[in-house]
PDB file of C-alpha atoms in Angstrom:
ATOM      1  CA  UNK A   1       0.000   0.000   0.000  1.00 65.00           C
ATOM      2  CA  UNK A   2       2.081   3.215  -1.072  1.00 80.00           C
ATOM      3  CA  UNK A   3       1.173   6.062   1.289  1.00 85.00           C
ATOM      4  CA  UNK A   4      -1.417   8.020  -0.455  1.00 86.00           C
ATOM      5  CA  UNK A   5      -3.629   5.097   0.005  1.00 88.00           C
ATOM      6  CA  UNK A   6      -2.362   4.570   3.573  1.00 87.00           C
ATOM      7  CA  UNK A   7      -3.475   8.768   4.492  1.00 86.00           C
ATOM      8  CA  UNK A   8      -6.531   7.941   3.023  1.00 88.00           C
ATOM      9  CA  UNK A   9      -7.451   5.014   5.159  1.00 87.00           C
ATOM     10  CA  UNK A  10      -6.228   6.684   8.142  1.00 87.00           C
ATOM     11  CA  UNK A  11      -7.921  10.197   8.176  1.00 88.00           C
ATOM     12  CA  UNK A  12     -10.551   9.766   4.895  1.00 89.00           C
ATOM     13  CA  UNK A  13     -12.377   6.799   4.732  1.00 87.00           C
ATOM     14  CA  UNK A  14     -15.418   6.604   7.608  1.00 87.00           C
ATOM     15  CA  UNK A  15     -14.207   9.928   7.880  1.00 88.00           C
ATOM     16  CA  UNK A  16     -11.289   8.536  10.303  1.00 88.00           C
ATOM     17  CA  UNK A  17     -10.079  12.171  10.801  1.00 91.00           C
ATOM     18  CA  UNK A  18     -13.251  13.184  13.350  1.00 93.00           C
ATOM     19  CA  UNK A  19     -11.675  10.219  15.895  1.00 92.00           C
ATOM     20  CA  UNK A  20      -8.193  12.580  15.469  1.00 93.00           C
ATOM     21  CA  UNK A  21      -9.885  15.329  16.340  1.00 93.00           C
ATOM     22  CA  UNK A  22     -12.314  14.570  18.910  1.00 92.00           C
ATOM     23  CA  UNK A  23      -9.044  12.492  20.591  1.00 91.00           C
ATOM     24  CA  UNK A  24      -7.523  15.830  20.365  1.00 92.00           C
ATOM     25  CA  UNK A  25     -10.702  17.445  21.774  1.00 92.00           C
ATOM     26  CA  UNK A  26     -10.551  15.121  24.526  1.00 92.00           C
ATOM     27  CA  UNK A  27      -6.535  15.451  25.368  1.00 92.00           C
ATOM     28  CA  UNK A  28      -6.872  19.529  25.650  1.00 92.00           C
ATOM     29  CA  UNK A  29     -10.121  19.113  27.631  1.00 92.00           C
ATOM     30  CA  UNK A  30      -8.556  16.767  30.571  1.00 92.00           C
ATOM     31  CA  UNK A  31      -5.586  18.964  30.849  1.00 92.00           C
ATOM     32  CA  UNK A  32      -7.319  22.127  30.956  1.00 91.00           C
ATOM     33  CA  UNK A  33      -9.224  20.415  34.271  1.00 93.00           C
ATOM     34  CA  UNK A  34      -6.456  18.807  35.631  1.00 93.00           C
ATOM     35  CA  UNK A  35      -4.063  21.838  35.270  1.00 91.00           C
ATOM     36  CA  UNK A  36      -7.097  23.491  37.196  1.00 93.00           C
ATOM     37  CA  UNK A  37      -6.916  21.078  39.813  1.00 95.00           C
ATOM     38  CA  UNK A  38      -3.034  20.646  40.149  1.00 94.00           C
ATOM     39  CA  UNK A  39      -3.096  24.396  40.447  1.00 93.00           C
ATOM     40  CA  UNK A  40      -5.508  24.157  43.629  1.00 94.00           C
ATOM     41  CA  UNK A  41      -4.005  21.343  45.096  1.00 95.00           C
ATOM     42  CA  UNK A  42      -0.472  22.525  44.337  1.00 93.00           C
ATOM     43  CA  UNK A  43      -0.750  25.823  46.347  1.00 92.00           C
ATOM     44  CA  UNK A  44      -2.963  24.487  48.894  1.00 94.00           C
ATOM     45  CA  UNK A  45      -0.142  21.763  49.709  1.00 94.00           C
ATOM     46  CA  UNK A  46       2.958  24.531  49.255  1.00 92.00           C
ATOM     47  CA  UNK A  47       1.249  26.735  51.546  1.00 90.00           C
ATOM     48  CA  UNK A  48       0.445  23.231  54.324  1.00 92.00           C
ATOM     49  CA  UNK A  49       4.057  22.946  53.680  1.00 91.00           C
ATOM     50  CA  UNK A  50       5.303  25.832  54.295  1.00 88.00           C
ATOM     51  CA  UNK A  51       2.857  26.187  57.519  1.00 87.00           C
ATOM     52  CA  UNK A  52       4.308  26.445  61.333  1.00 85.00           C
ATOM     53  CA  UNK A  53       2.066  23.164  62.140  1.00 89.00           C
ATOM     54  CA  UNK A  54       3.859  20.113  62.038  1.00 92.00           C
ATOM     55  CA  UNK A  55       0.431  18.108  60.904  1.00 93.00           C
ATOM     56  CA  UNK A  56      -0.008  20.138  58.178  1.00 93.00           C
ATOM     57  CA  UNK A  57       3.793  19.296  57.074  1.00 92.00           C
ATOM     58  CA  UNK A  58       3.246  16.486  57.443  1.00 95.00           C
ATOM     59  CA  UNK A  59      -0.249  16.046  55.509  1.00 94.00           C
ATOM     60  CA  UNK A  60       1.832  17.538  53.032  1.00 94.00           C
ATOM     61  CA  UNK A  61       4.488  16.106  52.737  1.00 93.00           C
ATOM     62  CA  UNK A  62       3.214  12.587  52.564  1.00 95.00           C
ATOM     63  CA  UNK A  63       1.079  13.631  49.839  1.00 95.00           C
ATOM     64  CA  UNK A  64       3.793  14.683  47.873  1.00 94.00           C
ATOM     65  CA  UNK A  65       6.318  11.932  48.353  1.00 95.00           C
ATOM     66  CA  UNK A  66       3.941   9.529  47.612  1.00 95.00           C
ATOM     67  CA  UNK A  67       2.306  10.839  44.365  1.00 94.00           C
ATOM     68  CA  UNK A  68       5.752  11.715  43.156  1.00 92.00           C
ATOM     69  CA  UNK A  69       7.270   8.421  44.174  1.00 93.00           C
ATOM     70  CA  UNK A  70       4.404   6.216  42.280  1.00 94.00           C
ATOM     71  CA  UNK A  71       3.899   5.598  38.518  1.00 92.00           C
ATOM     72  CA  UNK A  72       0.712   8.219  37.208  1.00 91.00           C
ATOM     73  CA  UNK A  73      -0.647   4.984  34.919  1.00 90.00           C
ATOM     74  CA  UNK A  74      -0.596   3.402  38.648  1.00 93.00           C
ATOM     75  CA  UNK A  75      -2.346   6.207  40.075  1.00 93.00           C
ATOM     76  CA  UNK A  76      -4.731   6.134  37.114  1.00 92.00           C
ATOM     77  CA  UNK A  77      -5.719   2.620  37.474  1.00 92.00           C
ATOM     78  CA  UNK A  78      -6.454   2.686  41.430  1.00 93.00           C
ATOM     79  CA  UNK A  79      -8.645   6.277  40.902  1.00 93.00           C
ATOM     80  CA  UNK A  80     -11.068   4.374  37.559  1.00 91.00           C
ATOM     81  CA  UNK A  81     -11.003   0.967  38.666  1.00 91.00           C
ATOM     82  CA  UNK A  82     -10.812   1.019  42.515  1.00 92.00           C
ATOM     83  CA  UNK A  83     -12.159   4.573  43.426  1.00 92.00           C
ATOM     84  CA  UNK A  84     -14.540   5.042  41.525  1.00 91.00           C
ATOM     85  CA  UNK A  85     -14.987   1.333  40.170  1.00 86.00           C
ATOM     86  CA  UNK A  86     -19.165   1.559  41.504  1.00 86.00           C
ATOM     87  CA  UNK A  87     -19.571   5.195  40.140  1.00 86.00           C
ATOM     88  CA  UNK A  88     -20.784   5.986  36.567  1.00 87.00           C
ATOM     89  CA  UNK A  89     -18.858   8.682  35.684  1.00 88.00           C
ATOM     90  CA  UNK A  90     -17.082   9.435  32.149  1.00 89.00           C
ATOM     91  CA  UNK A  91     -13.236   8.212  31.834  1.00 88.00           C
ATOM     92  CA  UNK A  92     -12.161  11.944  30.541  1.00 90.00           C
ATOM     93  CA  UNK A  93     -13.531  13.554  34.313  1.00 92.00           C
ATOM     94  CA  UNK A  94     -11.486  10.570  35.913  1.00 92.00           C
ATOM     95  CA  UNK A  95      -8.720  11.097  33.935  1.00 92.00           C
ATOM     96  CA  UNK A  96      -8.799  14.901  34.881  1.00 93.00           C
ATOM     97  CA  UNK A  97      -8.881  14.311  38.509  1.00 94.00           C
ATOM     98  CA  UNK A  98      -6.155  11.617  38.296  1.00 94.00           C
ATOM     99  CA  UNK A  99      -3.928  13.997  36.588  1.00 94.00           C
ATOM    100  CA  UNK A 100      -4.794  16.632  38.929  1.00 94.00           C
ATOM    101  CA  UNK A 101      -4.036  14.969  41.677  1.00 95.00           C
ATOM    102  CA  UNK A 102      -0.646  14.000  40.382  1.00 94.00           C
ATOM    103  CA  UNK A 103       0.282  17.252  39.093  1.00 94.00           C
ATOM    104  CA  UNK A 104      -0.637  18.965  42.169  1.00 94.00           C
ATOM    105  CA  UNK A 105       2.327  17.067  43.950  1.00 94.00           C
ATOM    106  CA  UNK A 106       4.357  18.705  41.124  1.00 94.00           C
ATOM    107  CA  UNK A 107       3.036  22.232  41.843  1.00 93.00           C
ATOM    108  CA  UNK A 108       3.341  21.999  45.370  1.00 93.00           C
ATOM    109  CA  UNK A 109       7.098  22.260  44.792  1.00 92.00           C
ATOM    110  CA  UNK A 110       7.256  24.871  42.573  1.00 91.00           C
ATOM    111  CA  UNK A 111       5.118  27.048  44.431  1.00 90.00           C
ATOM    112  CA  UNK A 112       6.678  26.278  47.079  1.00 89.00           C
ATOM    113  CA  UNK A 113       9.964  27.242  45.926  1.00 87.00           C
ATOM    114  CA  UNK A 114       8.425  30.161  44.085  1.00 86.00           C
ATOM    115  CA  UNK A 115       7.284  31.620  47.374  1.00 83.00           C
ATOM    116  CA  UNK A 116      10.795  30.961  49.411  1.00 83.00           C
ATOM    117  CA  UNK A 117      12.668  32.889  45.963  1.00 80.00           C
ATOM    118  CA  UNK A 118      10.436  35.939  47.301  1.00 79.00           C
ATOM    119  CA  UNK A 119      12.858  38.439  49.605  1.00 76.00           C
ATOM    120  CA  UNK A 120      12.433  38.159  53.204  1.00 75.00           C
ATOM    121  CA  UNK A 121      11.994  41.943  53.387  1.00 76.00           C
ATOM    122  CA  UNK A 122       8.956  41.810  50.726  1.00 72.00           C
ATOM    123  CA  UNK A 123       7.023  40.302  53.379  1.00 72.00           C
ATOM    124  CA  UNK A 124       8.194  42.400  56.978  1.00 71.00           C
ATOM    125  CA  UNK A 125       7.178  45.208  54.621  1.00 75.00           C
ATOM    126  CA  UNK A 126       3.701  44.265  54.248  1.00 74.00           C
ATOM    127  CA  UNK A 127       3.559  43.254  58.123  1.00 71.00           C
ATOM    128  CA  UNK A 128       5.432  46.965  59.010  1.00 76.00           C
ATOM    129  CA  UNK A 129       2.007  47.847  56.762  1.00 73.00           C
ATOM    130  CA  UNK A 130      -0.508  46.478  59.188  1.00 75.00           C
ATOM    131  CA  UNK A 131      -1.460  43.757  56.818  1.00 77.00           C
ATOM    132  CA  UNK A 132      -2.214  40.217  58.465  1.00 75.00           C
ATOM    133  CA  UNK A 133       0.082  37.340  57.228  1.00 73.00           C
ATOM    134  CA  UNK A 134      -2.941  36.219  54.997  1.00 74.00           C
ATOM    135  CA  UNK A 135      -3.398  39.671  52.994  1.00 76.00           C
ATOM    136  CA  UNK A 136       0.543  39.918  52.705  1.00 78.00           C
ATOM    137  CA  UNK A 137       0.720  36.399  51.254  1.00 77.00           C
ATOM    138  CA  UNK A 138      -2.104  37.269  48.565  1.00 75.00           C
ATOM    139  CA  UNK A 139      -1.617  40.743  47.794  1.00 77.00           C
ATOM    140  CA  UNK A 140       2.515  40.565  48.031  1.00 78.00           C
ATOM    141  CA  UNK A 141       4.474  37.441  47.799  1.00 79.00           C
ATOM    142  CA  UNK A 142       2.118  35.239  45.632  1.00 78.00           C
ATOM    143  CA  UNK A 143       1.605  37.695  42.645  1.00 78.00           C
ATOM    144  CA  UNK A 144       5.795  37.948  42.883  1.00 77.00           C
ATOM    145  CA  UNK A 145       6.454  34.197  43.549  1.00 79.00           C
ATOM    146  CA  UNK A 146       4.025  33.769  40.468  1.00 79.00           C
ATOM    147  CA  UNK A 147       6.295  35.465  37.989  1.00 78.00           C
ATOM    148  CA  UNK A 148       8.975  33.374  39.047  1.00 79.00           C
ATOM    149  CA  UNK A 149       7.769  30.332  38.398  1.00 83.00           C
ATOM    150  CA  UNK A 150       5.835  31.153  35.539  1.00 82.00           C
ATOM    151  CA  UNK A 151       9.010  28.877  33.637  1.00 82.00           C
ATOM    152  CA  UNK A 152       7.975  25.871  35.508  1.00 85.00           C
ATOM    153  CA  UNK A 153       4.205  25.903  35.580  1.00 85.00           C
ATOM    154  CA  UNK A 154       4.779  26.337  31.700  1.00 85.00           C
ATOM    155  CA  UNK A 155       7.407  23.081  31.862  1.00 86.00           C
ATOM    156  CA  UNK A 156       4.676  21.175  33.903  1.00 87.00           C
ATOM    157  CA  UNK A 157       1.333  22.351  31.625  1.00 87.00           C
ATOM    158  CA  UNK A 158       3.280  21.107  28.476  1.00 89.00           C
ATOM    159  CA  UNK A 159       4.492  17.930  30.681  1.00 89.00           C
ATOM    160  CA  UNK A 160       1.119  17.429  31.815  1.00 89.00           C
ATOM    161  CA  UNK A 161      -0.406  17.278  28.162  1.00 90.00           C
ATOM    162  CA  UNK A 162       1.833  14.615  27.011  1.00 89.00           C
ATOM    163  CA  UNK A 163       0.940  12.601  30.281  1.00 88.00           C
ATOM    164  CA  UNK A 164      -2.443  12.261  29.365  1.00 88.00           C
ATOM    165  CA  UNK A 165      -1.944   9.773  26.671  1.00 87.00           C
ATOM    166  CA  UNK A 166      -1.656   7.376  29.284  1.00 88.00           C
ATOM    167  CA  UNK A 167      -5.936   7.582  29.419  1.00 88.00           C
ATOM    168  CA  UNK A 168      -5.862   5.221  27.120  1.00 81.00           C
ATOM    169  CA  UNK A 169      -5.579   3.177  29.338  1.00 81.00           C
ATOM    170  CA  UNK A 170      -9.087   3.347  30.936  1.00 85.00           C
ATOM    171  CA  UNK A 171     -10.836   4.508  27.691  1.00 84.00           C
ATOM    172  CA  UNK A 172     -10.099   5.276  23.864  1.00 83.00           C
ATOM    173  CA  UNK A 173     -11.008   8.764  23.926  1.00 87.00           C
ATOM    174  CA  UNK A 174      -8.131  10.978  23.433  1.00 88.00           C
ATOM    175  CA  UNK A 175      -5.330  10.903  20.898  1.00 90.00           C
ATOM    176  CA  UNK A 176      -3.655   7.581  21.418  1.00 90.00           C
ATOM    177  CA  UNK A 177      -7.094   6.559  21.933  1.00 89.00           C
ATOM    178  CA  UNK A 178      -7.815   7.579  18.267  1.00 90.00           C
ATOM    179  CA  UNK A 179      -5.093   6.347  17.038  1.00 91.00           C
ATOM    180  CA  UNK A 180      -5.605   2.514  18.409  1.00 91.00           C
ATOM    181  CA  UNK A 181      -8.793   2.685  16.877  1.00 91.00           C
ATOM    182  CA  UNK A 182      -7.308   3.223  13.438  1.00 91.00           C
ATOM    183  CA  UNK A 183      -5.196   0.883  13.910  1.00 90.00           C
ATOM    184  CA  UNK A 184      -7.611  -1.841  14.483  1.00 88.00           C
ATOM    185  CA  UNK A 185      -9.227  -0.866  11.267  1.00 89.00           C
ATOM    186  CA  UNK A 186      -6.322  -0.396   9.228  1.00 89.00           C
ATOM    187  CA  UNK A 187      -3.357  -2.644  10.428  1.00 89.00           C
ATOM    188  CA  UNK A 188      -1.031   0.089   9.677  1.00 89.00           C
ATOM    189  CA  UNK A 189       0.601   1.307  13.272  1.00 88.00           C
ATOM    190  CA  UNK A 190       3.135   3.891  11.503  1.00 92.00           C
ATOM    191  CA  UNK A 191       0.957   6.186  10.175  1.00 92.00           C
ATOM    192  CA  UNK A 192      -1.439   7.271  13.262  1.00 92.00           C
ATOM    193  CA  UNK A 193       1.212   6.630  15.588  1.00 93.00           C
ATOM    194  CA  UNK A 194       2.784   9.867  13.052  1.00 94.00           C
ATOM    195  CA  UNK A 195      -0.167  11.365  13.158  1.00 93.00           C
ATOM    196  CA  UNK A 196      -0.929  11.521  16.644  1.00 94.00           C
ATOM    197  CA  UNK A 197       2.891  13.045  17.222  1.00 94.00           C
ATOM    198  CA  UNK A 198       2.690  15.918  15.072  1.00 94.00           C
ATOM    199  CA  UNK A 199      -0.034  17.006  16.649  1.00 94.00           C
ATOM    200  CA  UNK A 200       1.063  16.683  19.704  1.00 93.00           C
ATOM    201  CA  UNK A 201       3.842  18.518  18.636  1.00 94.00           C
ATOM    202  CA  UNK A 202       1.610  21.217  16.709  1.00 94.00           C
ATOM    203  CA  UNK A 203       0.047  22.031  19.628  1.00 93.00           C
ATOM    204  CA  UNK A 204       2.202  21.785  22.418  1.00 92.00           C
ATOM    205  CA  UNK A 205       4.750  24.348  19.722  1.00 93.00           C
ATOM    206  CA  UNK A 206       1.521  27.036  20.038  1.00 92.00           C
ATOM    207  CA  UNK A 207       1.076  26.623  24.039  1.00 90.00           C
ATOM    208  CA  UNK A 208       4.623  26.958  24.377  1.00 88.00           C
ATOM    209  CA  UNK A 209       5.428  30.145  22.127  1.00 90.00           C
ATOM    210  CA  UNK A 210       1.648  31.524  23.978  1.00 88.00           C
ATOM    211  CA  UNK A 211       3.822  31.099  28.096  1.00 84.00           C
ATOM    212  CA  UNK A 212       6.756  32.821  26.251  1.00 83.00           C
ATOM    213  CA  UNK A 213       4.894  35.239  25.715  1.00 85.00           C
ATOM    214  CA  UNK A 214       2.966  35.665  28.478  1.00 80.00           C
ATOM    215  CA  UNK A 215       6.178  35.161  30.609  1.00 75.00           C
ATOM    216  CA  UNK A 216       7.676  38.211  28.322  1.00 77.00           C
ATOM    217  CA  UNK A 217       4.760  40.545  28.893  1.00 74.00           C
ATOM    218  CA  UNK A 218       5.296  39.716  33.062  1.00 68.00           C
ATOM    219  CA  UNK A 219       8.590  40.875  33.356  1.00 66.00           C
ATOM    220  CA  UNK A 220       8.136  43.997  30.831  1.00 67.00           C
ATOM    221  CA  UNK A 221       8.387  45.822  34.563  1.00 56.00           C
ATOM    222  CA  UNK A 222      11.967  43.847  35.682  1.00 58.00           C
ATOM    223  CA  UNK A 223      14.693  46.257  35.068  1.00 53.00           C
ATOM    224  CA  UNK A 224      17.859  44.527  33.506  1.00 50.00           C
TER     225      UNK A 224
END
């Protein structure tokens, strides 16, 4: 089969392309939610770790070294088929909240270290103000920390999208998803497999070039 006929049968006939794009659909929808989520969980575990109580260090803590120390397709598998193995609920919210949970672990530490890269003095300043350690968190050190680790948030979004092909392993619905299902049609593994990477590629080139940007028009103000 020369590979005019082999495009054909991968994106034309049965009108394969819709699978690529609802897969695609599907990818950018369950990181949106867990990026969301890790973003929650993330700063609610810096800020527990970062806290005078030893408990909520320790919450913390425990979280994070064990979500970072296990495998995500692991952490997957227990949420879909042990979790929620008696609850109907669609694989793509599943895999959103299993990726969120495992990216939050990720966050927590760049937060974290985002908030210890702000100066000391940033925050005795808002205290010499009369502001309580809550409103000189928010209104201070958080909007500075964030620049700082814009980089990494960026690293762990783009990280976070290639993660998710691991769904397939609970559902076909996202890219590799699409792919497998072409491939059970077709018999031809190169050409989807192809597929599926450059747009993977494609888009994680636009979110990329989008956080340079963004980072760019954040430090506009930093004097060089």
């Amino acid at each position: 089969m020369d590979l005019v006929s082999r495009l054909t049968a991968t994106f034309i006939t049965e009108d394969r392309w819709r699978w690529f794009a609802s897969g695609l659909g599907y990818t950018l929808l369950i990181t949106l939610f867990a990026v969301i989520l890790g973003f929650v969980i993330g700063v609610l575990m810096a800020l527990m770790r970062l806290s005078k109580s030893k408990i909520l260090r320790a919450i913390s803590g425990t979280y994070i070294d064990i979500i970072r120390g296990t495998p995500t397709m692991v952490q997957l598998l227990i949420i879909y088929f042990v979790i929620f193995a008696s609850v109907n609920i669609s694989a793509w919210i599943v895999g959103a909240i299993a990726f969120g949970i495992n990216s939050g672990a990720y966050i927590a530490e760049i937060v974290r270290g985002g908030i210890l890269s702000v100066n000391i003095g940033q925050t005795e300043a808002g205290r010499s103000l009369g502001m309580t350690p809550r409103q000189t968190m928010i209104s201070i050190v958080m909007p500075q920390a964030m620049k700082n680790i814009l980089p990494a948030l960026g690293n762990e979004f783009v990280v976070l999208i290639k993660e998710t092909a691991v769904v397939g392993m609970i559902s076909n619905i996202d890219l590799v998803g699409a792919a497998r299902k072409v491939q059970g049609r077709t018999y031809d593994y190169l050409i989807p497999l192809l597929a599926i990477a450059v747009i993977y590629y494609v888009v994680i080139k636009i979110i990329s070039l989008i956080l340079a940007k963004l980072e760019k028009g954040m430090r506009k103000a930093d004097k060089r």
